[in-house]
Amino acid sequence: MKINIGIIGCGYVGLVTAACFAERGYKVLGVDSDAGKIKTLLSGHLPIYEPGLAELVKRNQSRKRLVFSTDIGQAVRFADVIFIAVGTPLGDNGGADLSQVKRVAREVAKNLSSRYKIIAEKSTVPVGTAEQLKTTIRKYAPARAEFDVISNPEFLQEGRAIKTTLYPDRIVVGLETKRAEGVMRKLYASFKAPILITDLESAELIKHAANSFLAMKISYINAIAQICEKSGADVRKVAYGIGLDKRIGREFLRAGIGYGGFCLPKDVSAFVHIAEKLGCKFDLLKAVQSINRDQRQHFIRKIEKACGSVKHKKIAVLGLSFKPDTDDIRESPAFDIIRGLIRKGAIVAAYDPKAINNMKKILPAGKVHYVGNSYQAASGADCLAIITEWDEFKNLDLKRIKRIMKTPLVVDGRNMFDPQMMEKQGFNYLGIGFK
Ligand code: UDX
């Protein structure tokens, strides 16, 4: 049997998943309710920036393996495995808002038939959601419908989305029947990654537990960074020293201005909410959140201290996206930091290689002076604040930067540069987690 794939939701996860399955040789139909987005995709453009994705989508569109539509019914009729990859944003109560997932589940159900289908949760959802989906789908599906609901959480990283989808560390599939297991093992056979088959609840929980653990590592090293600054130690050496212990590992121990993005902040919050609903306290994760919030303020305090006051001072902000190689500004530390600086009377000139248009939607031009390159931002500035570690910033002409700044002060929220080299170039250079 040749497996056909339907992906409902062409956001970051949906679009990358669709393109990667097509690249592996499957026929994929991607669906989104946003007609504008589908029009953009059909005209050969992408609604987001992700390295390599435009080429991948284009290649598979021209091979006729990847098509797009706004019609969920078409996807259900076409596909053997239907992935639900719509957004699960944070709801008002701090938990995940599942309204899009539920709406899609009802639509999928109405279009089911006696031809067996797998409905796979890709979106990050609270533990127990697959059980609810089963009930909803059974309620809205015709009596003869044959289906399994499974959980297949996504672990892709923005900026490296294709690599982390085609070559994941592991593939987690929560399911209940041998039939579904057979299809999913076949589907992923060419991915050459270990496949972990679990029950539905464990698969759902693995996603929240993994993202929260990553957030915890970042907050842990950021808490250590503050201790380093007070004690004279250097957090980069401490992180290296503890990371060499295989039980700890070196990844996700880069101190800085904390985590942002669409996943980590939302998933930590949702996990606290899930735990509390189940009657479990999760104060550990609340501390993770509080450290992360404070890290942004810590950065502002650092700039303020170095400038005396930021009132009427020009601060050049380099980087707006929550991390490099993406135009995604959701929950980016840049937003809180720029807003905090403006509230204190600073004049902010900001540059980012890809994310300016997105940031303009939430911090309009006028409040912030958006400029076309790093040098325009730095010109006449009292301080250069580095927020995102884009490669482009590593290659700046530092001599020129120093010459055009009013005061050669660099406050680096990502520890991009070697402090000794920066001092040698004549900068007053402050990073995170060392003196
Ligand atoms: C994350 C998870 O890594 C991924 O598995 C999941 O599927 C989605 O959420 P992503 O949001 O793309 O991926 O970003 P990630 O690379 O995890 O970085 C998150 C944030 O943490 C960024 O703001 C990054 O700058 C920050 N970070 C990361 C640190 O501050 N220090 C680190 O050591 C690592």
Short mmCIF file of C-alpha atoms and ligand atoms in Angstrom, two decimals:
data_model
loop_
_atom_site.label_atom_id
_atom_site.label_comp_id
_atom_site.label_asym_id
_atom_site.label_seq_id
_atom_site.Cartn_x
_atom_site.Cartn_y
_atom_site.Cartn_z
CA MET A 1 0.00 0.00 0.00
CA LYS A 2 1.31 3.45 -0.92
CA ILE A 3 0.70 5.81 1.97
CA ASN A 4 -0.76 9.20 1.09
CA ILE A 5 -0.50 12.03 3.57
CA GLY A 6 -2.77 14.91 4.49
CA ILE A 7 -1.50 17.73 6.69
CA ILE A 8 -4.08 20.05 8.21
CA GLY A 9 -2.44 23.35 9.12
CA CYS A 10 0.36 24.83 7.02
CA GLY A 11 2.13 26.80 9.74
CA TYR A 12 5.74 26.16 10.69
CA VAL A 13 5.29 22.54 11.74
CA GLY A 14 2.71 21.62 9.10
CA LEU A 15 4.58 23.10 6.17
CA VAL A 16 7.95 21.63 7.13
CA THR A 17 6.39 18.22 7.81
CA ALA A 18 4.57 18.31 4.48
CA ALA A 19 7.70 19.26 2.53
CA CYS A 20 9.83 16.63 4.29
CA PHE A 21 7.36 13.78 3.71
CA ALA A 22 7.16 14.83 0.04
CA GLU A 23 10.96 14.82 -0.10
CA ARG A 24 10.86 11.24 1.19
CA GLY A 25 8.71 10.32 -1.81
CA TYR A 26 5.17 10.51 -0.41
CA LYS A 27 2.28 12.33 -2.02
CA VAL A 28 1.24 15.06 0.36
CA LEU A 29 -1.76 17.37 0.44
CA GLY A 30 -1.36 20.36 2.75
CA VAL A 31 -4.50 22.16 3.88
CA ASP A 32 -4.95 25.50 5.59
CA SER A 33 -8.12 27.46 6.29
CA ASP A 34 -6.24 30.68 5.49
CA ALA A 35 -6.96 31.11 1.76
CA GLY A 36 -4.30 33.84 1.53
CA LYS A 37 -1.64 31.45 2.79
CA ILE A 38 -2.66 28.74 0.31
CA LYS A 39 -2.62 31.29 -2.52
CA THR A 40 0.90 32.32 -1.52
CA LEU A 41 2.03 28.66 -1.49
CA LEU A 42 0.36 27.90 -4.83
CA SER A 43 2.11 30.88 -6.39
CA GLY A 44 5.46 29.38 -5.39
CA HIS A 45 6.14 31.59 -2.34
CA LEU A 46 6.42 30.85 1.37
CA PRO A 47 4.54 32.59 4.19
CA ILE A 48 7.56 32.10 6.52
CA TYR A 49 11.35 32.20 6.28
CA GLU A 50 13.19 28.97 7.04
CA PRO A 51 16.54 28.08 5.46
CA GLY A 52 16.17 25.60 2.58
CA LEU A 53 12.38 25.33 2.87
CA ALA A 54 11.50 27.38 -0.22
CA GLU A 55 13.65 25.13 -2.42
CA LEU A 56 12.23 21.96 -0.84
CA VAL A 57 8.63 23.09 -1.31
CA LYS A 58 9.25 24.21 -4.88
CA ARG A 59 11.07 21.00 -5.83
CA ASN A 60 8.28 18.81 -4.52
CA GLN A 61 5.55 20.98 -6.00
CA SER A 62 7.10 20.60 -9.42
CA ARG A 63 7.41 16.82 -8.90
CA LYS A 64 3.65 16.94 -8.15
CA ARG A 65 4.23 15.31 -4.77
CA LEU A 66 3.19 18.34 -2.75
CA VAL A 67 -0.09 20.16 -3.34
CA PHE A 68 -2.08 22.62 -1.27
CA SER A 69 -5.76 23.28 -0.75
CA THR A 70 -8.20 24.90 1.68
CA ASP A 71 -10.47 21.85 1.66
CA ILE A 72 -10.16 19.48 4.63
CA GLY A 73 -12.57 17.04 2.98
CA GLN A 74 -10.24 16.68 0.00
CA ALA A 75 -7.34 15.85 2.33
CA VAL A 76 -9.36 13.27 4.26
CA ARG A 77 -10.50 11.53 1.09
CA PHE A 78 -6.99 11.57 -0.37
CA ALA A 79 -4.89 10.60 2.64
CA ASP A 80 -4.25 7.43 4.62
CA VAL A 81 -2.60 9.37 7.43
CA ILE A 82 -4.02 12.77 8.33
CA PHE A 83 -1.81 14.94 10.53
CA ILE A 84 -3.40 17.68 12.59
CA ALA A 85 -0.79 20.43 12.76
CA VAL A 86 -2.85 23.49 13.62
CA GLY A 87 -1.87 25.98 16.31
CA THR A 88 -2.40 25.35 20.01
CA PRO A 89 -1.71 28.84 21.36
CA LEU A 90 -1.85 29.79 25.00
CA GLY A 91 -5.42 30.31 26.18
CA ASP A 92 -6.52 32.95 28.70
CA ASN A 93 -6.19 30.51 31.60
CA GLY A 94 -2.53 29.67 30.87
CA GLY A 95 -3.44 26.32 29.33
CA ALA A 96 -3.38 25.39 25.64
CA ASP A 97 -6.26 26.67 23.51
CA LEU A 98 -7.47 23.56 21.68
CA SER A 99 -10.27 25.20 19.71
CA GLN A 100 -8.52 24.83 16.33
CA VAL A 101 -7.66 21.17 16.98
CA LYS A 102 -11.24 20.40 17.97
CA ARG A 103 -12.68 22.21 14.95
CA VAL A 104 -10.38 20.29 12.61
CA ALA A 105 -11.23 17.00 14.32
CA ARG A 106 -14.95 17.60 13.71
CA GLU A 107 -14.32 18.44 10.04
CA VAL A 108 -12.10 15.40 9.57
CA ALA A 109 -14.72 13.18 11.24
CA LYS A 110 -17.51 14.29 8.92
CA ASN A 111 -15.43 13.29 5.89
CA LEU A 112 -14.40 9.83 7.12
CA SER A 113 -15.59 6.67 5.40
CA SER A 114 -15.14 2.93 5.71
CA ARG A 115 -11.62 3.28 4.26
CA TYR A 116 -9.27 3.02 7.26
CA LYS A 117 -7.49 6.25 8.22
CA ILE A 118 -5.05 7.32 10.86
CA ILE A 119 -5.58 10.71 12.44
CA ALA A 120 -2.32 11.87 13.97
CA GLU A 121 -1.86 14.69 16.47
CA LYS A 122 1.25 16.65 15.47
CA SER A 123 0.34 19.81 17.34
CA THR A 124 1.54 20.00 20.94
CA VAL A 125 -1.45 19.14 23.07
CA PRO A 126 -2.11 18.40 26.75
CA VAL A 127 -2.01 14.79 27.86
CA GLY A 128 -5.48 13.30 27.41
CA THR A 129 -6.28 15.18 24.19
CA ALA A 130 -6.09 12.08 21.95
CA GLU A 131 -8.75 10.40 24.13
CA GLN A 132 -10.97 13.48 23.72
CA LEU A 133 -10.35 13.52 19.97
CA LYS A 134 -11.40 9.89 19.72
CA THR A 135 -14.71 10.72 21.39
CA THR A 136 -15.28 13.80 19.23
CA ILE A 137 -14.44 11.99 16.00
CA ARG A 138 -16.65 9.03 16.84
CA LYS A 139 -19.50 11.46 17.56
CA TYR A 140 -19.24 13.30 14.23
CA ALA A 141 -18.09 10.47 11.95
CA PRO A 142 -20.41 8.16 10.02
CA ALA A 143 -21.08 4.88 11.88
CA ARG A 144 -19.07 2.85 9.32
CA ALA A 145 -15.93 5.03 9.69
CA GLU A 146 -12.74 3.11 10.43
CA PHE A 147 -9.96 5.07 12.06
CA ASP A 148 -7.28 5.27 14.74
CA VAL A 149 -6.23 8.40 16.58
CA ILE A 150 -2.52 8.50 17.35
CA SER A 151 -0.07 10.96 18.90
CA ASN A 152 3.07 11.81 16.92
CA PRO A 153 4.61 14.91 18.49
CA GLU A 154 6.97 17.12 16.54
CA PHE A 155 10.41 18.10 17.84
CA LEU A 156 11.65 20.30 14.98
CA GLN A 157 13.75 23.34 15.73
CA GLU A 158 13.17 26.55 13.80
CA GLY A 159 16.16 27.65 11.77
CA ARG A 160 17.18 23.95 11.41
CA ALA A 161 13.70 22.67 10.71
CA ILE A 162 14.45 20.48 7.69
CA LYS A 163 17.42 18.76 9.27
CA THR A 164 15.63 18.18 12.56
CA THR A 165 12.61 16.76 10.73
CA LEU A 166 14.43 14.51 8.24
CA TYR A 167 17.03 13.37 10.79
CA PRO A 168 15.35 13.56 14.20
CA ASP A 169 16.96 12.12 17.35
CA ARG A 170 13.86 9.98 17.74
CA ILE A 171 10.34 9.57 16.41
CA VAL A 172 7.70 9.21 19.10
CA VAL A 173 4.40 7.55 18.24
CA GLY A 174 1.66 6.93 20.77
CA LEU A 175 -0.99 4.49 19.55
CA GLU A 176 -3.35 1.70 20.49
CA THR A 177 -3.55 -0.82 17.65
CA LYS A 178 -1.14 -3.05 15.74
CA ARG A 179 -2.73 -1.81 12.53
CA ALA A 180 -1.76 1.81 13.27
CA GLU A 181 1.71 0.68 14.36
CA GLY A 182 2.25 -1.12 11.05
CA VAL A 183 1.34 1.97 9.02
CA MET A 184 3.42 4.38 11.13
CA ARG A 185 6.51 2.14 11.09
CA LYS A 186 6.23 1.90 7.31
CA LEU A 187 5.68 5.65 6.99
CA TYR A 188 8.85 6.46 8.93
CA ALA A 189 10.99 3.54 7.67
CA SER A 190 13.10 5.82 5.46
CA PHE A 191 13.80 8.35 8.24
CA LYS A 192 16.56 6.25 9.83
CA ALA A 193 15.76 7.41 13.35
CA PRO A 194 14.80 5.27 16.35
CA ILE A 195 11.03 4.89 16.59
CA LEU A 196 9.58 4.85 20.07
CA ILE A 197 6.11 3.32 20.23
CA THR A 198 4.15 4.19 23.38
CA ASP A 199 0.61 4.58 24.63
CA LEU A 200 -1.22 7.79 23.68
CA GLU A 201 -0.74 9.56 27.01
CA SER A 202 3.00 8.92 27.26
CA ALA A 203 3.61 10.25 23.75
CA GLU A 204 1.66 13.41 24.53
CA LEU A 205 3.54 13.89 27.78
CA ILE A 206 6.97 13.32 26.20
CA LYS A 207 6.54 16.50 24.17
CA HIS A 208 5.71 18.77 27.11
CA ALA A 209 8.30 17.09 29.32
CA ALA A 210 11.03 17.48 26.68
CA ASN A 211 10.38 21.15 25.93
CA SER A 212 10.08 22.00 29.62
CA PHE A 213 13.34 20.20 30.34
CA LEU A 214 15.10 22.26 27.65
CA ALA A 215 13.64 25.46 29.12
CA MET A 216 14.79 24.31 32.56
CA LYS A 217 18.35 23.83 31.31
CA ILE A 218 18.38 27.35 29.90
CA SER A 219 16.97 28.92 33.06
CA TYR A 220 19.39 26.89 35.16
CA ILE A 221 22.41 28.21 33.31
CA ASN A 222 20.98 31.73 33.38
CA ALA A 223 20.60 31.53 37.16
CA ILE A 224 24.22 30.33 37.33
CA ALA A 225 25.18 33.25 35.06
CA GLN A 226 23.90 35.74 37.61
CA ILE A 227 25.94 33.99 40.32
CA CYS A 228 28.99 34.08 38.03
CA GLU A 229 28.66 37.83 37.53
CA LYS A 230 28.62 38.39 41.29
CA SER A 231 31.39 35.92 42.12
CA GLY A 232 33.89 36.54 39.32
CA ALA A 233 33.39 33.14 37.67
CA ASP A 234 32.75 32.81 33.93
CA VAL A 235 29.51 31.06 32.97
CA ARG A 236 30.93 29.91 29.62
CA LYS A 237 33.62 27.96 31.44
CA VAL A 238 31.13 26.68 34.01
CA ALA A 239 28.73 25.54 31.26
CA TYR A 240 31.55 23.77 29.44
CA GLY A 241 32.73 22.16 32.65
CA ILE A 242 29.35 20.78 33.63
CA GLY A 243 28.32 19.95 30.06
CA LEU A 244 31.25 17.56 29.60
CA ASP A 245 29.54 15.29 32.10
CA LYS A 246 27.57 13.02 29.74
CA ARG A 247 24.73 12.84 32.23
CA ILE A 248 24.24 16.59 31.80
CA GLY A 249 25.28 17.16 28.18
CA ARG A 250 26.54 20.34 26.55
CA GLU A 251 23.44 21.39 24.62
CA PHE A 252 21.10 24.14 25.82
CA LEU A 253 23.55 25.54 28.34
CA ARG A 254 24.20 28.84 26.58
CA ALA A 255 23.52 31.64 29.01
CA GLY A 256 21.94 34.76 27.58
CA ILE A 257 18.70 36.67 27.64
CA GLY A 258 16.58 33.56 27.99
CA TYR A 259 14.37 31.46 25.79
CA GLY A 260 11.66 32.75 23.47
CA GLY A 261 9.80 31.40 20.46
CA PHE A 262 6.41 29.90 19.92
CA CYS A 263 7.10 26.62 21.72
CA LEU A 264 9.19 26.79 24.86
CA PRO A 265 7.34 29.64 26.66
CA LYS A 266 3.90 28.32 25.72
CA ASP A 267 4.69 24.69 26.49
CA VAL A 268 6.17 25.42 29.92
CA SER A 269 3.09 27.45 30.80
CA ALA A 270 0.75 24.76 29.46
CA PHE A 271 2.64 22.06 31.37
CA VAL A 272 2.26 23.94 34.68
CA HIS A 273 -1.44 24.22 33.90
CA ILE A 274 -1.76 20.52 32.99
CA ALA A 275 0.04 19.49 36.19
CA GLU A 276 -2.17 21.69 38.36
CA LYS A 277 -5.33 20.39 36.71
CA LEU A 278 -4.16 16.89 37.59
CA GLY A 279 -3.55 18.00 41.20
CA CYS A 280 0.26 18.07 40.95
CA LYS A 281 2.35 21.07 41.96
CA PHE A 282 5.06 22.10 39.52
CA ASP A 283 6.87 24.92 41.34
CA LEU A 284 10.08 23.90 39.57
CA LEU A 285 8.67 25.07 36.25
CA LYS A 286 7.30 28.25 37.79
CA ALA A 287 10.85 29.07 38.86
CA VAL A 288 12.01 28.35 35.30
CA GLN A 289 9.49 30.91 34.02
CA SER A 290 10.41 33.49 36.61
CA ILE A 291 14.15 33.22 35.86
CA ASN A 292 13.40 33.54 32.15
CA ARG A 293 11.33 36.70 32.67
CA ASP A 294 13.97 38.22 34.92
CA GLN A 295 16.78 37.54 32.45
CA ARG A 296 15.29 40.10 30.05
CA GLN A 297 15.07 42.68 32.83
CA HIS A 298 18.61 41.83 33.90
CA PHE A 299 19.76 42.72 30.39
CA ILE A 300 17.97 46.07 30.54
CA ARG A 301 19.47 46.78 33.99
CA LYS A 302 22.92 46.00 32.57
CA ILE A 303 22.46 48.50 29.74
CA GLU A 304 21.11 51.11 32.15
CA LYS A 305 23.98 50.68 34.57
CA ALA A 306 26.56 50.95 31.80
CA CYS A 307 24.89 54.03 30.25
CA GLY A 308 24.20 55.80 33.56
CA SER A 309 20.63 56.33 32.38
CA VAL A 310 19.13 55.40 29.02
CA LYS A 311 16.95 58.53 28.85
CA HIS A 312 17.45 60.24 25.45
CA LYS A 313 20.27 57.78 24.70
CA LYS A 314 20.38 56.02 21.35
CA ILE A 315 20.45 52.24 21.77
CA ALA A 316 21.25 50.19 18.68
CA VAL A 317 19.47 46.84 18.87
CA LEU A 318 20.89 44.06 16.70
CA GLY A 319 18.52 41.13 16.25
CA LEU A 320 14.75 40.91 16.68
CA SER A 321 13.92 37.26 16.00
CA PHE A 322 13.84 34.89 19.01
CA LYS A 323 16.84 33.07 17.55
CA PRO A 324 18.96 33.24 14.37
CA ASP A 325 17.93 31.91 10.95
CA THR A 326 14.26 32.62 11.40
CA ASP A 327 11.97 35.60 10.91
CA ASP A 328 9.88 34.42 13.87
CA ILE A 329 9.47 37.05 16.58
CA ARG A 330 6.89 35.25 18.71
CA GLU A 331 7.82 35.64 22.39
CA SER A 332 11.15 37.06 21.31
CA PRO A 333 13.10 38.65 24.18
CA ALA A 334 13.59 41.59 21.78
CA PHE A 335 10.01 42.74 22.32
CA ASP A 336 10.21 43.07 26.13
CA ILE A 337 13.71 44.52 25.97
CA ILE A 338 12.92 47.19 23.38
CA ARG A 339 9.65 48.10 25.10
CA GLY A 340 11.46 48.33 28.45
CA LEU A 341 14.15 50.58 26.99
CA ILE A 342 11.61 52.87 25.31
CA ARG A 343 9.64 53.17 28.55
CA LYS A 344 12.82 54.37 30.21
CA GLY A 345 13.16 57.08 27.57
CA ALA A 346 15.69 55.46 25.21
CA ILE A 347 15.68 56.00 21.46
CA VAL A 348 15.89 52.59 19.83
CA ALA A 349 17.27 51.91 16.35
CA ALA A 350 16.77 48.26 15.43
CA TYR A 351 18.05 45.97 12.72
CA ASP A 352 17.47 42.31 11.93
CA PRO A 353 18.33 40.46 8.71
CA LYS A 354 14.85 38.87 8.38
CA ALA A 355 12.47 39.81 11.18
CA ILE A 356 11.87 43.56 10.84
CA ASN A 357 8.55 43.25 9.00
CA ASN A 358 7.17 40.87 11.61
CA MET A 359 8.34 43.04 14.52
CA LYS A 360 6.78 46.12 12.91
CA LYS A 361 3.38 44.47 13.33
CA ILE A 362 3.66 44.50 17.14
CA LEU A 363 6.10 47.40 17.66
CA PRO A 364 5.21 49.91 14.95
CA ALA A 365 7.80 52.00 13.16
CA GLY A 366 7.81 55.39 14.83
CA LYS A 367 8.17 53.90 18.29
CA VAL A 368 11.25 52.07 17.00
CA HIS A 369 13.52 53.30 14.21
CA TYR A 370 13.95 50.29 11.96
CA VAL A 371 17.06 50.51 9.80
CA GLY A 372 18.52 48.60 6.87
CA ASN A 373 21.79 47.37 8.38
CA SER A 374 23.88 47.14 11.56
CA TYR A 375 25.97 50.20 10.72
CA GLN A 376 22.92 52.45 10.35
CA ALA A 377 21.78 51.22 13.76
CA ALA A 378 25.19 51.77 15.37
CA SER A 379 25.75 55.22 13.90
CA GLY A 380 25.80 57.76 16.75
CA ALA A 381 24.67 55.12 19.28
CA ASP A 382 25.49 55.23 22.99
CA CYS A 383 25.17 51.45 23.24
CA LEU A 384 24.98 48.46 20.91
CA ALA A 385 22.70 45.75 22.34
CA ILE A 386 22.98 42.30 20.76
CA ILE A 387 19.78 40.29 21.10
CA THR A 388 20.02 37.58 18.43
CA GLU A 389 23.24 35.81 17.45
CA TRP A 390 22.89 36.01 13.65
CA ASP A 391 26.07 34.93 11.81
CA GLU A 392 25.98 38.27 10.02
CA PHE A 393 26.81 40.02 13.31
CA LYS A 394 29.87 37.82 13.86
CA ASN A 395 31.33 39.26 10.67
CA LEU A 396 30.76 42.93 11.47
CA ASP A 397 33.53 45.40 10.71
CA LEU A 398 34.17 46.20 14.37
CA LYS A 399 36.64 48.99 13.60
CA ARG A 400 33.93 50.73 11.62
CA ILE A 401 31.33 50.11 14.34
CA LYS A 402 33.62 51.66 16.94
CA ARG A 403 34.32 54.66 14.73
CA ILE A 404 30.64 55.44 14.09
CA MET A 405 29.29 54.87 17.61
CA LYS A 406 29.05 57.81 19.97
CA THR A 407 30.24 55.64 22.87
CA PRO A 408 31.90 52.27 22.18
CA LEU A 409 29.70 50.25 24.54
CA VAL A 410 28.52 46.76 23.50
CA VAL A 411 26.11 44.81 25.71
CA ASP A 412 25.90 41.30 24.28
CA GLY A 413 22.87 39.23 25.30
CA ARG A 414 24.22 36.15 23.48
CA ASN A 415 27.92 36.17 24.35
CA MET A 416 28.87 36.23 20.67
CA PHE A 417 32.27 37.85 20.99
CA ASP A 418 35.50 37.17 22.79
CA PRO A 419 35.65 39.77 25.60
CA GLN A 420 39.44 40.17 25.34
CA MET A 421 39.28 40.80 21.59
CA MET A 422 36.51 43.35 22.12
CA GLU A 423 38.46 45.17 24.84
CA LYS A 424 41.48 45.19 22.52
CA GLN A 425 39.35 46.79 19.80
CA GLY A 426 38.57 49.53 22.31
CA PHE A 427 35.04 48.54 23.30
CA ASN A 428 33.53 48.50 26.74
CA TYR A 429 32.14 44.99 26.29
CA LEU A 430 29.61 43.39 28.65
CA GLY A 431 28.24 39.88 28.19
CA ILE A 432 26.06 37.66 30.32
CA GLY A 433 27.58 35.65 33.15
CA PHE A 434 31.10 37.05 33.46
CA LYS A 435 32.74 40.22 34.70
C1 UDX B 1 11.96 24.24 20.50
C2 UDX B 1 12.47 22.81 20.75
O1 UDX B 1 13.89 22.82 20.76
C3 UDX B 1 11.93 21.88 19.69
O2 UDX B 1 12.34 20.54 19.94
C4 UDX B 1 10.40 21.96 19.66
O3 UDX B 1 9.86 21.14 18.64
C5 UDX B 1 9.95 23.38 19.48
O4 UDX B 1 10.55 24.22 20.48
P1 UDX B 1 12.56 26.24 18.83
O5 UDX B 1 11.41 26.99 19.43
O6 UDX B 1 12.72 26.24 17.36
O7 UDX B 1 12.50 24.69 19.27
O8 UDX B 1 13.88 26.86 19.46
P2 UDX B 1 15.15 26.33 20.29
O9 UDX B 1 16.28 26.10 19.39
O10 UDX B 1 14.75 25.25 21.21
O11 UDX B 1 15.48 27.66 21.13
C6 UDX B 1 14.49 28.20 22.00
C7 UDX B 1 14.99 29.44 22.68
O12 UDX B 1 15.99 29.13 23.64
C8 UDX B 1 15.62 30.48 21.75
O13 UDX B 1 15.16 31.76 22.12
C9 UDX B 1 17.10 30.34 21.98
O14 UDX B 1 17.79 31.53 21.75
C10 UDX B 1 17.12 29.96 23.46
N1 UDX B 1 18.31 29.19 23.88
C11 UDX B 1 18.56 27.96 23.35
C12 UDX B 1 19.15 29.71 24.85
O15 UDX B 1 18.95 30.83 25.36
N2 UDX B 1 20.24 28.98 25.26
C13 UDX B 1 20.50 27.75 24.75
O16 UDX B 1 21.50 27.15 25.17
C14 UDX B 1 19.65 27.23 23.76
#
